[in-house]
Amino acid sequence: MSKKTKVVIIFSSIALACMIGAGIIVGIFFGSNNDFAKFSNIFEGGQKIDESEQLSLKGVSALAIDCVSGRIDIVEADTAKVELTGDVWGNQQKKESYLDVYEKDGTIFIKYDIDSRPFSFLNIDVKMTVYLPRNNMLNLDIISTSGDINIQNMQFSDVKIKSTSGYTLIKECAGASLSLEKTSGDTDIAAADFNSISIVSQSGNIDIGETFGAVAIRSTSGDTRIENAYGPLAINSTSGDVAAQITGKTPSVDIGVTSGDVQLLLNKNAAFDLSVKATSGRVNTDFDITINGNNSNIVEKSITGECNGGGDNVNITTLSGNISVMKD
């Protein structure tokens, strides 16, 4: 068989697969008693959304946001309210309202309410904006399927965010705890005064700047960078580099990486017990480490010893990658 014949067969197979897929979609659509006029509406103009509703926070302890698609902004304001703006394209019947707000058992539920049946809509450019007083001290629960999340200058109690896809920014916020579960998308946290921060990320980079509480991260794919951390660190990364800077007194540090380099910056006067091991890679430090009573700067595959008389544990391991523990 000639090379040209092989190329023709490959492209013919791809075209046939696309035609079969399109046929299945059209068959499902018309099989649900829809006509061609409705099918063509998928590619036509849609409905503009411009809705708002005031939020009464009296007696309320929690806020639950469910936005299946679109950007979520939480903005500081004296008066609490929610706005939903944008456009919906699709074959679904137009609705009078896509914003659903109700209160139950001390929780305000805010939902972007759309028809979620297969092939029932195309959704483009929708944004939900929630205006809250800065010191609201609410428990915040956000579910987002697709879209960015932007929260700035807020003080909550507990914050939980589940995001399938999109960029998440949390800046100048405070609270008891912050928990993020992300399937895909970068995470950026800056000036976060939470007692604890927990992040589980399947894919995406994580950047954290100036945190005061304990930080726990589990990442499957993506780089992790932490600056000006004051609390304990626990990081587990399957694939990606880890760079962390501890400011002030050294708390406990536990970093495990399967594939990627680790760089840890500590105050030159930090006192800690060090245990590092690079299975495939090198370990480097410019600290004087006491090993069996002897001080030395070491470049090895593993180090176990005390620095400046010892203190909290600093444990780092990599299966494939280099480790650096350096003076800041």
JSON list of N, CA and C in Angstrom, two decimals, residues 266 269-276 285-298 303-314 325:
[
{"chain": "A", "resi": 266, "resn": "LEU", "atom": "N", "xyz": [14.69, 29.37, 53.46]},
{"chain": "A", "resi": 266, "resn": "LEU", "atom": "CA", "xyz": [14.46, 29.57, 54.89]},
{"chain": "A", "resi": 266, "resn": "LEU", "atom": "C", "xyz": [15.31, 30.72, 55.40]},
{"chain": "A", "resi": 269, "resn": "ASN", "atom": "N", "xyz": [18.77, 32.19, 60.00]},
{"chain": "A", "resi": 269, "resn": "ASN", "atom": "CA", "xyz": [18.89, 31.80, 61.41]},
{"chain": "A", "resi": 269, "resn": "ASN", "atom": "C", "xyz": [17.87, 30.73, 61.82]},
{"chain": "A", "resi": 270, "resn": "ALA", "atom": "N", "xyz": [17.21, 30.14, 60.84]},
{"chain": "A", "resi": 270, "resn": "ALA", "atom": "CA", "xyz": [16.18, 29.14, 61.14]},
{"chain": "A", "resi": 270, "resn": "ALA", "atom": "C", "xyz": [16.79, 27.93, 61.84]},
{"chain": "A", "resi": 271, "resn": "ALA", "atom": "N", "xyz": [16.06, 27.42, 62.83]},
{"chain": "A", "resi": 271, "resn": "ALA", "atom": "CA", "xyz": [16.50, 26.23, 63.56]},
{"chain": "A", "resi": 271, "resn": "ALA", "atom": "C", "xyz": [15.52, 25.10, 63.26]},
{"chain": "A", "resi": 272, "resn": "PHE", "atom": "N", "xyz": [16.03, 23.99, 62.73]},
{"chain": "A", "resi": 272, "resn": "PHE", "atom": "CA", "xyz": [15.15, 22.90, 62.32]},
{"chain": "A", "resi": 272, "resn": "PHE", "atom": "C", "xyz": [15.93, 21.59, 62.23]},
{"chain": "A", "resi": 273, "resn": "ASP", "atom": "N", "xyz": [15.16, 20.49, 62.23]},
{"chain": "A", "resi": 273, "resn": "ASP", "atom": "CA", "xyz": [15.71, 19.17, 61.97]},
{"chain": "A", "resi": 273, "resn": "ASP", "atom": "C", "xyz": [15.43, 18.83, 60.51]},
{"chain": "A", "resi": 274, "resn": "LEU", "atom": "N", "xyz": [16.48, 18.55, 59.76]},
{"chain": "A", "resi": 274, "resn": "LEU", "atom": "CA", "xyz": [16.34, 18.35, 58.31]},
{"chain": "A", "resi": 274, "resn": "LEU", "atom": "C", "xyz": [16.44, 16.88, 57.94]},
{"chain": "A", "resi": 275, "resn": "SER", "atom": "N", "xyz": [15.51, 16.45, 57.08]},
{"chain": "A", "resi": 275, "resn": "SER", "atom": "CA", "xyz": [15.58, 15.11, 56.51]},
{"chain": "A", "resi": 275, "resn": "SER", "atom": "C", "xyz": [15.16, 15.21, 55.05]},
{"chain": "A", "resi": 276, "resn": "VAL", "atom": "N", "xyz": [16.10, 15.04, 54.13]},
{"chain": "A", "resi": 276, "resn": "VAL", "atom": "CA", "xyz": [15.81, 15.15, 52.70]},
{"chain": "A", "resi": 276, "resn": "VAL", "atom": "C", "xyz": [16.41, 13.97, 51.95]},
{"chain": "A", "resi": 285, "resn": "THR", "atom": "N", "xyz": [22.39, 22.21, 49.87]},
{"chain": "A", "resi": 285, "resn": "THR", "atom": "CA", "xyz": [22.04, 23.18, 50.90]},
{"chain": "A", "resi": 285, "resn": "THR", "atom": "C", "xyz": [23.25, 24.06, 51.22]},
{"chain": "A", "resi": 286, "resn": "ASP", "atom": "N", "xyz": [22.99, 25.31, 51.57]},
{"chain": "A", "resi": 286, "resn": "ASP", "atom": "CA", "xyz": [24.07, 26.17, 52.03]},
{"chain": "A", "resi": 286, "resn": "ASP", "atom": "C", "xyz": [23.99, 26.40, 53.54]},
{"chain": "A", "resi": 287, "resn": "PHE", "atom": "N", "xyz": [23.13, 25.66, 54.24]},
{"chain": "A", "resi": 287, "resn": "PHE", "atom": "CA", "xyz": [23.08, 25.69, 55.70]},
{"chain": "A", "resi": 287, "resn": "PHE", "atom": "C", "xyz": [24.17, 24.77, 56.26]},
{"chain": "A", "resi": 288, "resn": "ASP", "atom": "N", "xyz": [24.68, 25.11, 57.43]},
{"chain": "A", "resi": 288, "resn": "ASP", "atom": "CA", "xyz": [25.55, 24.21, 58.16]},
{"chain": "A", "resi": 288, "resn": "ASP", "atom": "C", "xyz": [24.68, 23.19, 58.88]},
{"chain": "A", "resi": 289, "resn": "ILE", "atom": "N", "xyz": [24.82, 21.95, 58.49]},
{"chain": "A", "resi": 289, "resn": "ILE", "atom": "CA", "xyz": [24.02, 20.88, 59.07]},
{"chain": "A", "resi": 289, "resn": "ILE", "atom": "C", "xyz": [24.90, 20.04, 59.99]},
{"chain": "A", "resi": 290, "resn": "THR", "atom": "N", "xyz": [24.43, 19.82, 61.22]},
{"chain": "A", "resi": 290, "resn": "THR", "atom": "CA", "xyz": [25.16, 19.00, 62.17]},
{"chain": "A", "resi": 290, "resn": "THR", "atom": "C", "xyz": [24.78, 17.53, 61.98]},
{"chain": "A", "resi": 291, "resn": "ILE", "atom": "N", "xyz": [25.78, 16.76, 61.54]},
{"chain": "A", "resi": 291, "resn": "ILE", "atom": "CA", "xyz": [25.59, 15.32, 61.33]},
{"chain": "A", "resi": 291, "resn": "ILE", "atom": "C", "xyz": [26.63, 14.59, 62.16]},
{"chain": "A", "resi": 292, "resn": "ASN", "atom": "N", "xyz": [26.16, 13.83, 63.12]},
{"chain": "A", "resi": 292, "resn": "ASN", "atom": "CA", "xyz": [27.08, 13.11, 64.00]},
{"chain": "A", "resi": 292, "resn": "ASN", "atom": "C", "xyz": [28.11, 14.04, 64.64]},
{"chain": "A", "resi": 293, "resn": "GLY", "atom": "N", "xyz": [27.66, 15.23, 65.02]},
{"chain": "A", "resi": 293, "resn": "GLY", "atom": "CA", "xyz": [28.53, 16.18, 65.71]},
{"chain": "A", "resi": 293, "resn": "GLY", "atom": "C", "xyz": [29.39, 17.03, 64.81]},
{"chain": "A", "resi": 294, "resn": "ASN", "atom": "N", "xyz": [29.35, 16.83, 63.49]},
{"chain": "A", "resi": 294, "resn": "ASN", "atom": "CA", "xyz": [30.18, 17.59, 62.55]},
{"chain": "A", "resi": 294, "resn": "ASN", "atom": "C", "xyz": [29.31, 18.52, 61.72]},
{"chain": "A", "resi": 295, "resn": "ASN", "atom": "N", "xyz": [29.83, 19.76, 61.53]},
{"chain": "A", "resi": 295, "resn": "ASN", "atom": "CA", "xyz": [29.13, 20.73, 60.69]},
{"chain": "A", "resi": 295, "resn": "ASN", "atom": "C", "xyz": [29.70, 20.70, 59.28]},
{"chain": "A", "resi": 296, "resn": "SER", "atom": "N", "xyz": [28.78, 20.81, 58.27]},
{"chain": "A", "resi": 296, "resn": "SER", "atom": "CA", "xyz": [29.26, 20.82, 56.89]},
{"chain": "A", "resi": 296, "resn": "SER", "atom": "C", "xyz": [28.15, 21.31, 55.96]},
{"chain": "A", "resi": 297, "resn": "ASN", "atom": "N", "xyz": [28.58, 21.85, 54.82]},
{"chain": "A", "resi": 297, "resn": "ASN", "atom": "CA", "xyz": [27.67, 22.12, 53.71]},
{"chain": "A", "resi": 297, "resn": "ASN", "atom": "C", "xyz": [27.73, 20.91, 52.78]},
{"chain": "A", "resi": 298, "resn": "ILE", "atom": "N", "xyz": [26.58, 20.40, 52.38]},
{"chain": "A", "resi": 298, "resn": "ILE", "atom": "CA", "xyz": [26.56, 19.08, 51.77]},
{"chain": "A", "resi": 298, "resn": "ILE", "atom": "C", "xyz": [25.85, 19.09, 50.42]},
{"chain": "A", "resi": 303, "resn": "ILE", "atom": "N", "xyz": [20.20, 13.82, 53.21]},
{"chain": "A", "resi": 303, "resn": "ILE", "atom": "CA", "xyz": [20.78, 14.47, 54.38]},
{"chain": "A", "resi": 303, "resn": "ILE", "atom": "C", "xyz": [19.84, 14.29, 55.55]},
{"chain": "A", "resi": 304, "resn": "THR", "atom": "N", "xyz": [20.39, 13.97, 56.69]},
{"chain": "A", "resi": 304, "resn": "THR", "atom": "CA", "xyz": [19.62, 13.95, 57.93]},
{"chain": "A", "resi": 304, "resn": "THR", "atom": "C", "xyz": [20.47, 14.59, 59.01]},
{"chain": "A", "resi": 305, "resn": "GLY", "atom": "N", "xyz": [19.98, 15.69, 59.59]},
{"chain": "A", "resi": 305, "resn": "GLY", "atom": "CA", "xyz": [20.77, 16.37, 60.59]},
{"chain": "A", "resi": 305, "resn": "GLY", "atom": "C", "xyz": [20.06, 17.57, 61.17]},
{"chain": "A", "resi": 306, "resn": "GLU", "atom": "N", "xyz": [20.78, 18.32, 62.02]},
{"chain": "A", "resi": 306, "resn": "GLU", "atom": "CA", "xyz": [20.21, 19.49, 62.68]},
{"chain": "A", "resi": 306, "resn": "GLU", "atom": "C", "xyz": [20.81, 20.77, 62.11]},
{"chain": "A", "resi": 307, "resn": "CYS", "atom": "N", "xyz": [20.00, 21.81, 62.11]},
{"chain": "A", "resi": 307, "resn": "CYS", "atom": "CA", "xyz": [20.49, 23.13, 61.72]},
{"chain": "A", "resi": 307, "resn": "CYS", "atom": "C", "xyz": [20.22, 24.10, 62.86]},
{"chain": "A", "resi": 308, "resn": "ASN", "atom": "N", "xyz": [21.26, 24.84, 63.26]},
{"chain": "A", "resi": 308, "resn": "ASN", "atom": "CA", "xyz": [21.15, 25.84, 64.33]},
{"chain": "A", "resi": 308, "resn": "ASN", "atom": "C", "xyz": [20.54, 25.27, 65.61]},
{"chain": "A", "resi": 309, "resn": "GLY", "atom": "N", "xyz": [20.94, 24.06, 65.95]},
{"chain": "A", "resi": 309, "resn": "GLY", "atom": "CA", "xyz": [20.50, 23.43, 67.19]},
{"chain": "A", "resi": 309, "resn": "GLY", "atom": "C", "xyz": [19.25, 22.59, 67.07]},
{"chain": "A", "resi": 310, "resn": "GLY", "atom": "N", "xyz": [18.61, 22.60, 65.89]},
{"chain": "A", "resi": 310, "resn": "GLY", "atom": "CA", "xyz": [17.43, 21.78, 65.66]},
{"chain": "A", "resi": 310, "resn": "GLY", "atom": "C", "xyz": [16.14, 22.45, 66.08]},
{"chain": "A", "resi": 311, "resn": "GLY", "atom": "N", "xyz": [15.03, 21.87, 65.63]},
{"chain": "A", "resi": 311, "resn": "GLY", "atom": "CA", "xyz": [13.71, 22.43, 65.92]},
{"chain": "A", "resi": 311, "resn": "GLY", "atom": "C", "xyz": [12.63, 21.59, 65.25]},
{"chain": "A", "resi": 312, "resn": "ASP", "atom": "N", "xyz": [11.67, 22.24, 64.62]},
{"chain": "A", "resi": 312, "resn": "ASP", "atom": "CA", "xyz": [10.61, 21.52, 63.91]},
{"chain": "A", "resi": 312, "resn": "ASP", "atom": "C", "xyz": [11.19, 20.74, 62.74]},
{"chain": "A", "resi": 313, "resn": "ASN", "atom": "N", "xyz": [10.47, 19.71, 62.32]},
{"chain": "A", "resi": 313, "resn": "ASN", "atom": "CA", "xyz": [10.95, 18.85, 61.25]},
{"chain": "A", "resi": 313, "resn": "ASN", "atom": "C", "xyz": [10.73, 19.49, 59.87]},
{"chain": "A", "resi": 314, "resn": "VAL", "atom": "N", "xyz": [11.75, 19.39, 59.04]},
{"chain": "A", "resi": 314, "resn": "VAL", "atom": "CA", "xyz": [11.67, 19.76, 57.63]},
{"chain": "A", "resi": 314, "resn": "VAL", "atom": "C", "xyz": [11.99, 18.50, 56.83]},
{"chain": "A", "resi": 325, "resn": "VAL", "atom": "N", "xyz": [17.77, 23.29, 49.68]},
{"chain": "A", "resi": 325, "resn": "VAL", "atom": "CA", "xyz": [17.34, 23.95, 50.90]},
{"chain": "A", "resi": 325, "resn": "VAL", "atom": "C", "xyz": [18.34, 25.07, 51.16]}
]
